[in-house]
């Protein structure tokens, strides 16, 4: 088996490629770009109309460009190094649409949908494309590989756990006996952006930035969390407007109040899950906010905080585990 693996996390708006050592999981090098699946799909649509360029070939050129950059950065010959790709690359706008895997599935990735493509002259890389996961009411693509990576580092046998992944679309993943049995998506971050930039509330708050979380900001955030338990969210949102009209909070504090209100509604949902251990997966600028919400709602005693550096590498660890477990059993086709 090749000593290296290329780990590709291809989201809607971003692209990340890492060269990793399979034996010790060390990241040898990394490149990122704004060539997300959304932009690449639009580019292919234009190229297809003009030059009838095949879809697989076009997406391969994007990957090849990043491999060349990674080769220059690391000095490692990438010829024949296999690639594992997760995220939106297996969606309807990706390399090829793969059906979602169904719940439940084991955290070794054995139940994920995958497709493997052989390398060929001009692109000497075997590609393993990973599907997303669906339940009867929800879908995700990408977070499941992070969960597999984290599951490899934690002993989850005999325990119920809920993994919390903050983000534009936050995920709460319910794990029992080493299997994902359910998950929920919360549009918390997207709703904040809509309220802050396109609603009547936009003139009542400062645009959201990485908070310095001083005492005033923290108290405004906690005030929003408390308000999240007082009634209907549609009514509660308008209090952001009256906070500013009645000079109760300045615009910066009011932005933190809105954030606390929305995150409070999301995390408050977990107070009903009394038997599960909570695992907050840090790694982005929302980590401190979610940690504060968990503490404010009295959930810290049954919560574990995963350090950001572990979460940051979780998808790559998941790719390695999936590749090692599935490599010999996948059917090969031509990309």
GROMACS .gro file of C-alpha atoms in nm:
model
  335
    1UNK     CA    1   0.000   0.000   0.000
    2UNK     CA    2   0.121   0.352  -0.079
    3UNK     CA    3   0.275   0.525   0.225
    4UNK     CA    4   0.084   0.844   0.145
    5UNK     CA    5  -0.281   0.933   0.091
    6UNK     CA    6  -0.439   1.247  -0.050
    7UNK     CA    7  -0.731   1.356   0.168
    8UNK     CA    8  -0.976   1.589  -0.007
    9UNK     CA    9  -1.256   1.771   0.174
   10UNK     CA   10  -1.458   1.939  -0.103
   11UNK     CA   11  -1.737   2.160   0.023
   12UNK     CA   12  -1.984   2.387  -0.151
   13UNK     CA   13  -1.766   2.697  -0.117
   14UNK     CA   14  -1.417   2.566  -0.040
   15UNK     CA   15  -1.162   2.301  -0.136
   16UNK     CA   16  -0.899   2.146   0.093
   17UNK     CA   17  -0.639   1.887  -0.004
   18UNK     CA   18  -0.396   1.728   0.240
   19UNK     CA   19  -0.108   1.488   0.187
   20UNK     CA   20  -0.095   1.253   0.486
   21UNK     CA   21   0.133   0.975   0.600
   22UNK     CA   22  -0.089   0.668   0.630
   23UNK     CA   23   0.120   0.503   0.901
   24UNK     CA   24   0.129   0.781   1.161
   25UNK     CA   25  -0.148   1.009   1.021
   26UNK     CA   26   0.089   1.307   1.008
   27UNK     CA   27  -0.015   1.583   0.767
   28UNK     CA   28   0.280   1.638   0.533
   29UNK     CA   29   0.128   1.935   0.350
   30UNK     CA   30  -0.199   2.114   0.284
   31UNK     CA   31  -0.349   2.346   0.022
   32UNK     CA   32  -0.684   2.522   0.028
   33UNK     CA   33  -0.873   2.726  -0.229
   34UNK     CA   34  -1.209   2.890  -0.299
   35UNK     CA   35  -1.277   2.632  -0.573
   36UNK     CA   36  -1.583   2.494  -0.398
   37UNK     CA   37  -1.818   2.252  -0.569
   38UNK     CA   38  -2.070   2.529  -0.640
   39UNK     CA   39  -1.824   2.743  -0.837
   40UNK     CA   40  -1.668   2.442  -1.010
   41UNK     CA   41  -2.007   2.313  -1.121
   42UNK     CA   42  -2.092   2.653  -1.269
   43UNK     CA   43  -1.756   2.657  -1.445
   44UNK     CA   44  -1.815   2.312  -1.590
   45UNK     CA   45  -2.162   2.413  -1.712
   46UNK     CA   46  -2.006   2.700  -1.908
   47UNK     CA   47  -1.721   2.482  -2.038
   48UNK     CA   48  -1.966   2.211  -2.142
   49UNK     CA   49  -2.168   2.457  -2.346
   50UNK     CA   50  -1.862   2.595  -2.522
   51UNK     CA   51  -1.636   2.293  -2.568
   52UNK     CA   52  -1.842   1.986  -2.465
   53UNK     CA   53  -1.590   1.911  -2.189
   54UNK     CA   54  -1.671   1.589  -1.997
   55UNK     CA   55  -1.771   1.640  -1.637
   56UNK     CA   56  -1.519   1.400  -1.485
   57UNK     CA   57  -1.233   1.549  -1.684
   58UNK     CA   58  -1.320   1.904  -1.577
   59UNK     CA   59  -1.334   1.820  -1.207
   60UNK     CA   60  -1.011   1.625  -1.241
   61UNK     CA   61  -0.833   1.937  -1.372
   62UNK     CA   62  -0.929   2.124  -1.055
   63UNK     CA   63  -0.784   1.846  -0.840
   64UNK     CA   64  -0.472   1.827  -1.059
   65UNK     CA   65  -0.402   2.197  -1.014
   66UNK     CA   66  -0.409   2.158  -0.636
   67UNK     CA   67  -0.196   1.843  -0.648
   68UNK     CA   68   0.069   2.039  -0.841
   69UNK     CA   69   0.062   2.311  -0.573
   70UNK     CA   70   0.094   2.050  -0.300
   71UNK     CA   71   0.382   1.881  -0.483
   72UNK     CA   72   0.564   2.214  -0.504
   73UNK     CA   73   0.501   2.276  -0.133
   74UNK     CA   74   0.615   1.934  -0.007
   75UNK     CA   75   0.861   1.813  -0.270
   76UNK     CA   76   0.688   1.472  -0.264
   77UNK     CA   77   0.626   1.286  -0.589
   78UNK     CA   78   0.247   1.240  -0.595
   79UNK     CA   79   0.239   0.988  -0.881
   80UNK     CA   80   0.007   0.697  -0.796
   81UNK     CA   81  -0.089   0.845  -0.457
   82UNK     CA   82  -0.458   0.755  -0.405
   83UNK     CA   83  -0.720   1.019  -0.322
   84UNK     CA   84  -1.022   0.999  -0.091
   85UNK     CA   85  -1.283   1.268  -0.158
   86UNK     CA   86  -1.576   1.358   0.069
   87UNK     CA   87  -1.825   1.641   0.098
   88UNK     CA   88  -2.031   1.786  -0.184
   89UNK     CA   89  -1.819   1.608  -0.445
   90UNK     CA   90  -2.071   1.320  -0.436
   91UNK     CA   91  -2.374   1.549  -0.470
   92UNK     CA   92  -2.579   1.634  -0.778
   93UNK     CA   93  -2.335   1.918  -0.857
   94UNK     CA   94  -2.020   1.717  -0.779
   95UNK     CA   95  -1.801   1.470  -0.964
   96UNK     CA   96  -2.084   1.219  -0.969
   97UNK     CA   97  -2.397   1.195  -0.759
   98UNK     CA   98  -2.393   0.899  -0.522
   99UNK     CA   99  -2.700   0.785  -0.328
  100UNK     CA  100  -2.700   0.870   0.040
  101UNK     CA  101  -2.613   0.591   0.281
  102UNK     CA  102  -2.895   0.509   0.521
  103UNK     CA  103  -2.896   0.497   0.898
  104UNK     CA  104  -2.776   0.335   1.109
  105UNK     CA  105  -2.412   0.293   1.012
  106UNK     CA  106  -2.100   0.189   1.199
  107UNK     CA  107  -1.833   0.448   1.269
  108UNK     CA  108  -1.574   0.249   1.078
  109UNK     CA  109  -1.746   0.371   0.761
  110UNK     CA  110  -1.844   0.025   0.650
  111UNK     CA  111  -2.198   0.129   0.563
  112UNK     CA  112  -2.116   0.443   0.369
  113UNK     CA  113  -2.180   0.452  -0.003
  114UNK     CA  114  -1.861   0.474  -0.208
  115UNK     CA  115  -1.736   0.453  -0.562
  116UNK     CA  116  -1.380   0.393  -0.671
  117UNK     CA  117  -1.221   0.507  -0.997
  118UNK     CA  118  -0.892   0.383  -1.139
  119UNK     CA  119  -0.618   0.626  -1.234
  120UNK     CA  120  -0.505   0.664  -1.595
  121UNK     CA  121  -0.239   0.850  -1.797
  122UNK     CA  122  -0.254   1.218  -1.718
  123UNK     CA  123  -0.421   1.152  -1.383
  124UNK     CA  124  -0.235   0.866  -1.210
  125UNK     CA  125  -0.449   0.864  -0.896
  126UNK     CA  126  -0.702   0.610  -0.777
  127UNK     CA  127  -1.003   0.808  -0.647
  128UNK     CA  128  -1.243   0.693  -0.375
  129UNK     CA  129  -1.557   0.908  -0.369
  130UNK     CA  130  -1.763   0.900  -0.049
  131UNK     CA  131  -2.138   0.948  -0.031
  132UNK     CA  132  -2.327   1.141   0.232
  133UNK     CA  133  -2.581   1.006   0.482
  134UNK     CA  134  -2.957   1.045   0.509
  135UNK     CA  135  -3.224   0.971   0.763
  136UNK     CA  136  -3.597   0.982   0.704
  137UNK     CA  137  -3.595   1.359   0.756
  138UNK     CA  138  -3.239   1.493   0.713
  139UNK     CA  139  -2.922   1.475   0.500
  140UNK     CA  140  -2.553   1.554   0.529
  141UNK     CA  141  -2.241   1.527   0.315
  142UNK     CA  142  -1.898   1.565   0.475
  143UNK     CA  143  -1.966   1.570   0.848
  144UNK     CA  144  -1.996   1.191   0.853
  145UNK     CA  145  -1.623   1.157   0.774
  146UNK     CA  146  -1.540   1.390   1.063
  147UNK     CA  147  -1.752   1.173   1.291
  148UNK     CA  148  -1.574   0.858   1.172
  149UNK     CA  149  -1.239   1.023   1.247
  150UNK     CA  150  -1.347   1.128   1.595
  151UNK     CA  151  -1.500   0.787   1.663
  152UNK     CA  152  -1.162   0.629   1.594
  153UNK     CA  153  -1.009   0.837   1.874
  154UNK     CA  154  -1.280   0.785   2.136
  155UNK     CA  155  -1.416   0.484   2.323
  156UNK     CA  156  -1.790   0.502   2.257
  157UNK     CA  157  -1.880   0.144   2.344
  158UNK     CA  158  -2.188   0.116   2.562
  159UNK     CA  159  -2.249   0.493   2.562
  160UNK     CA  160  -2.505   0.726   2.412
  161UNK     CA  161  -2.340   1.041   2.284
  162UNK     CA  162  -2.447   1.346   2.087
  163UNK     CA  163  -2.176   1.509   1.877
  164UNK     CA  164  -2.233   1.881   1.818
  165UNK     CA  165  -2.075   2.034   1.508
  166UNK     CA  166  -2.131   2.413   1.507
  167UNK     CA  167  -2.155   2.584   1.171
  168UNK     CA  168  -2.375   2.760   0.920
  169UNK     CA  169  -2.586   2.445   0.933
  170UNK     CA  170  -2.504   2.292   1.270
  171UNK     CA  171  -2.529   1.915   1.309
  172UNK     CA  172  -2.626   1.718   1.618
  173UNK     CA  173  -2.530   1.352   1.566
  174UNK     CA  174  -2.673   1.081   1.790
  175UNK     CA  175  -2.439   0.786   1.846
  176UNK     CA  176  -2.516   0.462   2.028
  177UNK     CA  177  -2.278   0.165   2.069
  178UNK     CA  178  -2.044   0.294   1.801
  179UNK     CA  179  -2.315   0.359   1.542
  180UNK     CA  180  -2.476   0.676   1.414
  181UNK     CA  181  -2.848   0.627   1.469
  182UNK     CA  182  -2.986   0.976   1.396
  183UNK     CA  183  -2.890   1.337   1.336
  184UNK     CA  184  -3.048   1.683   1.317
  185UNK     CA  185  -2.955   1.991   1.117
  186UNK     CA  186  -3.004   2.340   1.264
  187UNK     CA  187  -2.990   2.640   1.028
  188UNK     CA  188  -2.857   2.856   1.311
  189UNK     CA  189  -2.569   3.026   1.129
  190UNK     CA  190  -2.764   3.087   0.810
  191UNK     CA  191  -3.055   3.237   1.002
  192UNK     CA  192  -2.815   3.468   1.186
  193UNK     CA  193  -2.669   3.588   0.854
  194UNK     CA  194  -3.014   3.647   0.708
  195UNK     CA  195  -3.134   3.839   1.013
  196UNK     CA  196  -2.812   4.040   1.037
  197UNK     CA  197  -2.786   4.133   0.671
  198UNK     CA  198  -3.126   4.116   0.504
  199UNK     CA  199  -3.396   4.176   0.766
  200UNK     CA  200  -3.534   4.472   0.959
  201UNK     CA  201  -3.282   4.379   1.231
  202UNK     CA  202  -2.980   4.467   1.017
  203UNK     CA  203  -2.978   4.828   1.138
  204UNK     CA  204  -3.006   4.722   1.502
  205UNK     CA  205  -2.679   4.527   1.523
  206UNK     CA  206  -2.318   4.543   1.413
  207UNK     CA  207  -2.217   4.298   1.145
  208UNK     CA  208  -2.098   3.976   1.306
  209UNK     CA  209  -1.724   3.945   1.360
  210UNK     CA  210  -1.506   3.709   1.560
  211UNK     CA  211  -1.606   3.823   1.910
  212UNK     CA  212  -1.346   3.932   2.161
  213UNK     CA  213  -1.601   3.813   2.419
  214UNK     CA  214  -1.539   4.080   2.679
  215UNK     CA  215  -1.768   4.104   2.983
  216UNK     CA  216  -2.034   4.318   2.810
  217UNK     CA  217  -2.046   4.096   2.500
  218UNK     CA  218  -2.060   3.780   2.711
  219UNK     CA  219  -2.346   3.913   2.923
  220UNK     CA  220  -2.542   4.017   2.612
  221UNK     CA  221  -2.488   3.672   2.466
  222UNK     CA  222  -2.609   3.504   2.788
  223UNK     CA  223  -2.909   3.737   2.790
  224UNK     CA  224  -2.999   3.608   2.446
  225UNK     CA  225  -2.969   3.251   2.573
  226UNK     CA  226  -3.206   3.329   2.861
  227UNK     CA  227  -3.454   3.490   2.620
  228UNK     CA  228  -3.450   3.173   2.408
  229UNK     CA  229  -3.643   2.998   2.685
  230UNK     CA  230  -3.918   3.253   2.710
  231UNK     CA  231  -4.144   3.170   2.419
  232UNK     CA  232  -4.182   3.161   2.041
  233UNK     CA  233  -3.870   3.235   1.837
  234UNK     CA  234  -4.063   3.448   1.588
  235UNK     CA  235  -4.164   3.682   1.867
  236UNK     CA  236  -3.826   3.663   2.042
  237UNK     CA  237  -3.643   3.780   1.729
  238UNK     CA  238  -3.824   4.114   1.738
  239UNK     CA  239  -3.675   4.188   2.078
  240UNK     CA  240  -3.349   4.252   1.892
  241UNK     CA  241  -3.524   4.549   1.733
  242UNK     CA  242  -3.666   4.682   2.058
  243UNK     CA  243  -3.331   4.639   2.235
  244UNK     CA  244  -3.194   4.901   1.997
  245UNK     CA  245  -3.503   5.126   1.990
  246UNK     CA  246  -3.516   5.146   2.369
  247UNK     CA  247  -3.135   5.185   2.408
  248UNK     CA  248  -3.112   4.865   2.612
  249UNK     CA  249  -2.804   4.740   2.423
  250UNK     CA  250  -2.557   4.897   2.184
  251UNK     CA  251  -2.533   4.749   1.834
  252UNK     CA  252  -2.234   4.530   1.911
  253UNK     CA  253  -2.397   4.389   2.223
  254UNK     CA  254  -2.722   4.346   2.034
  255UNK     CA  255  -2.542   4.133   1.775
  256UNK     CA  256  -2.422   3.909   2.055
  257UNK     CA  257  -2.776   3.900   2.195
  258UNK     CA  258  -2.907   3.778   1.856
  259UNK     CA  259  -2.634   3.513   1.844
  260UNK     CA  260  -2.721   3.399   2.197
  261UNK     CA  261  -3.089   3.388   2.111
  262UNK     CA  262  -3.040   3.159   1.810
  263UNK     CA  263  -2.771   2.936   1.960
  264UNK     CA  264  -2.978   2.919   2.278
  265UNK     CA  265  -3.276   2.781   2.086
  266UNK     CA  266  -3.050   2.523   1.921
  267UNK     CA  267  -2.870   2.403   2.235
  268UNK     CA  268  -3.182   2.418   2.451
  269UNK     CA  269  -3.313   2.132   2.235
  270UNK     CA  270  -3.047   1.913   2.400
  271UNK     CA  271  -3.186   1.963   2.749
  272UNK     CA  272  -3.449   1.702   2.656
  273UNK     CA  273  -3.175   1.445   2.587
  274UNK     CA  274  -3.104   1.362   2.950
  275UNK     CA  275  -2.924   1.028   2.902
  276UNK     CA  276  -2.668   1.117   2.638
  277UNK     CA  277  -2.319   1.253   2.685
  278UNK     CA  278  -2.256   1.572   2.485
  279UNK     CA  279  -1.944   1.610   2.270
  280UNK     CA  280  -1.879   1.965   2.148
  281UNK     CA  281  -1.655   1.958   1.845
  282UNK     CA  282  -1.464   2.286   1.834
  283UNK     CA  283  -1.249   2.406   1.550
  284UNK     CA  284  -1.409   2.728   1.428
  285UNK     CA  285  -1.497   3.074   1.558
  286UNK     CA  286  -1.827   2.950   1.703
  287UNK     CA  287  -1.660   2.722   1.955
  288UNK     CA  288  -1.652   2.974   2.243
  289UNK     CA  289  -2.015   3.071   2.184
  290UNK     CA  290  -2.139   2.711   2.193
  291UNK     CA  291  -1.928   2.635   2.499
  292UNK     CA  292  -2.081   2.932   2.678
  293UNK     CA  293  -2.432   2.824   2.578
  294UNK     CA  294  -2.372   2.473   2.711
  295UNK     CA  295  -2.250   2.617   3.041
  296UNK     CA  296  -2.537   2.869   3.067
  297UNK     CA  297  -2.796   2.595   3.017
  298UNK     CA  298  -2.645   2.373   3.288
  299UNK     CA  299  -2.515   2.106   3.048
  300UNK     CA  300  -2.141   2.137   3.114
  301UNK     CA  301  -2.140   1.853   3.366
  302UNK     CA  302  -2.217   1.598   3.097
  303UNK     CA  303  -2.022   1.755   2.813
  304UNK     CA  304  -1.677   1.689   2.667
  305UNK     CA  305  -1.496   1.953   2.463
  306UNK     CA  306  -1.288   1.814   2.176
  307UNK     CA  307  -0.979   2.033   2.110
  308UNK     CA  308  -0.983   2.222   1.782
  309UNK     CA  309  -0.667   2.054   1.650
  310UNK     CA  310  -0.831   1.711   1.680
  311UNK     CA  311  -1.152   1.828   1.513
  312UNK     CA  312  -0.950   1.994   1.237
  313UNK     CA  313  -0.789   1.660   1.149
  314UNK     CA  314  -1.098   1.448   1.201
  315UNK     CA  315  -1.204   1.434   0.835
  316UNK     CA  316  -0.853   1.333   0.732
  317UNK     CA  317  -0.843   1.061   1.000
  318UNK     CA  318  -1.183   0.945   0.875
  319UNK     CA  319  -1.052   0.929   0.518
  320UNK     CA  320  -0.759   0.711   0.624
  321UNK     CA  321  -0.983   0.477   0.822
  322UNK     CA  322  -1.233   0.443   0.537
  323UNK     CA  323  -0.958   0.385   0.281
  324UNK     CA  324  -0.787   0.118   0.490
  325UNK     CA  325  -1.112  -0.064   0.568
  326UNK     CA  326  -1.266  -0.052   0.223
  327UNK     CA  327  -0.978  -0.041  -0.024
  328UNK     CA  328  -0.981  -0.407  -0.119
  329UNK     CA  329  -1.357  -0.443  -0.156
  330UNK     CA  330  -1.457  -0.154  -0.380
  331UNK     CA  331  -1.546  -0.205  -0.745
  332UNK     CA  332  -1.338  -0.002  -0.984
  333UNK     CA  333  -1.464   0.194  -1.280
  334UNK     CA  334  -1.319   0.462  -1.503
  335UNK     CA  335  -1.373   0.827  -1.415
   0.00000   0.00000   0.00000
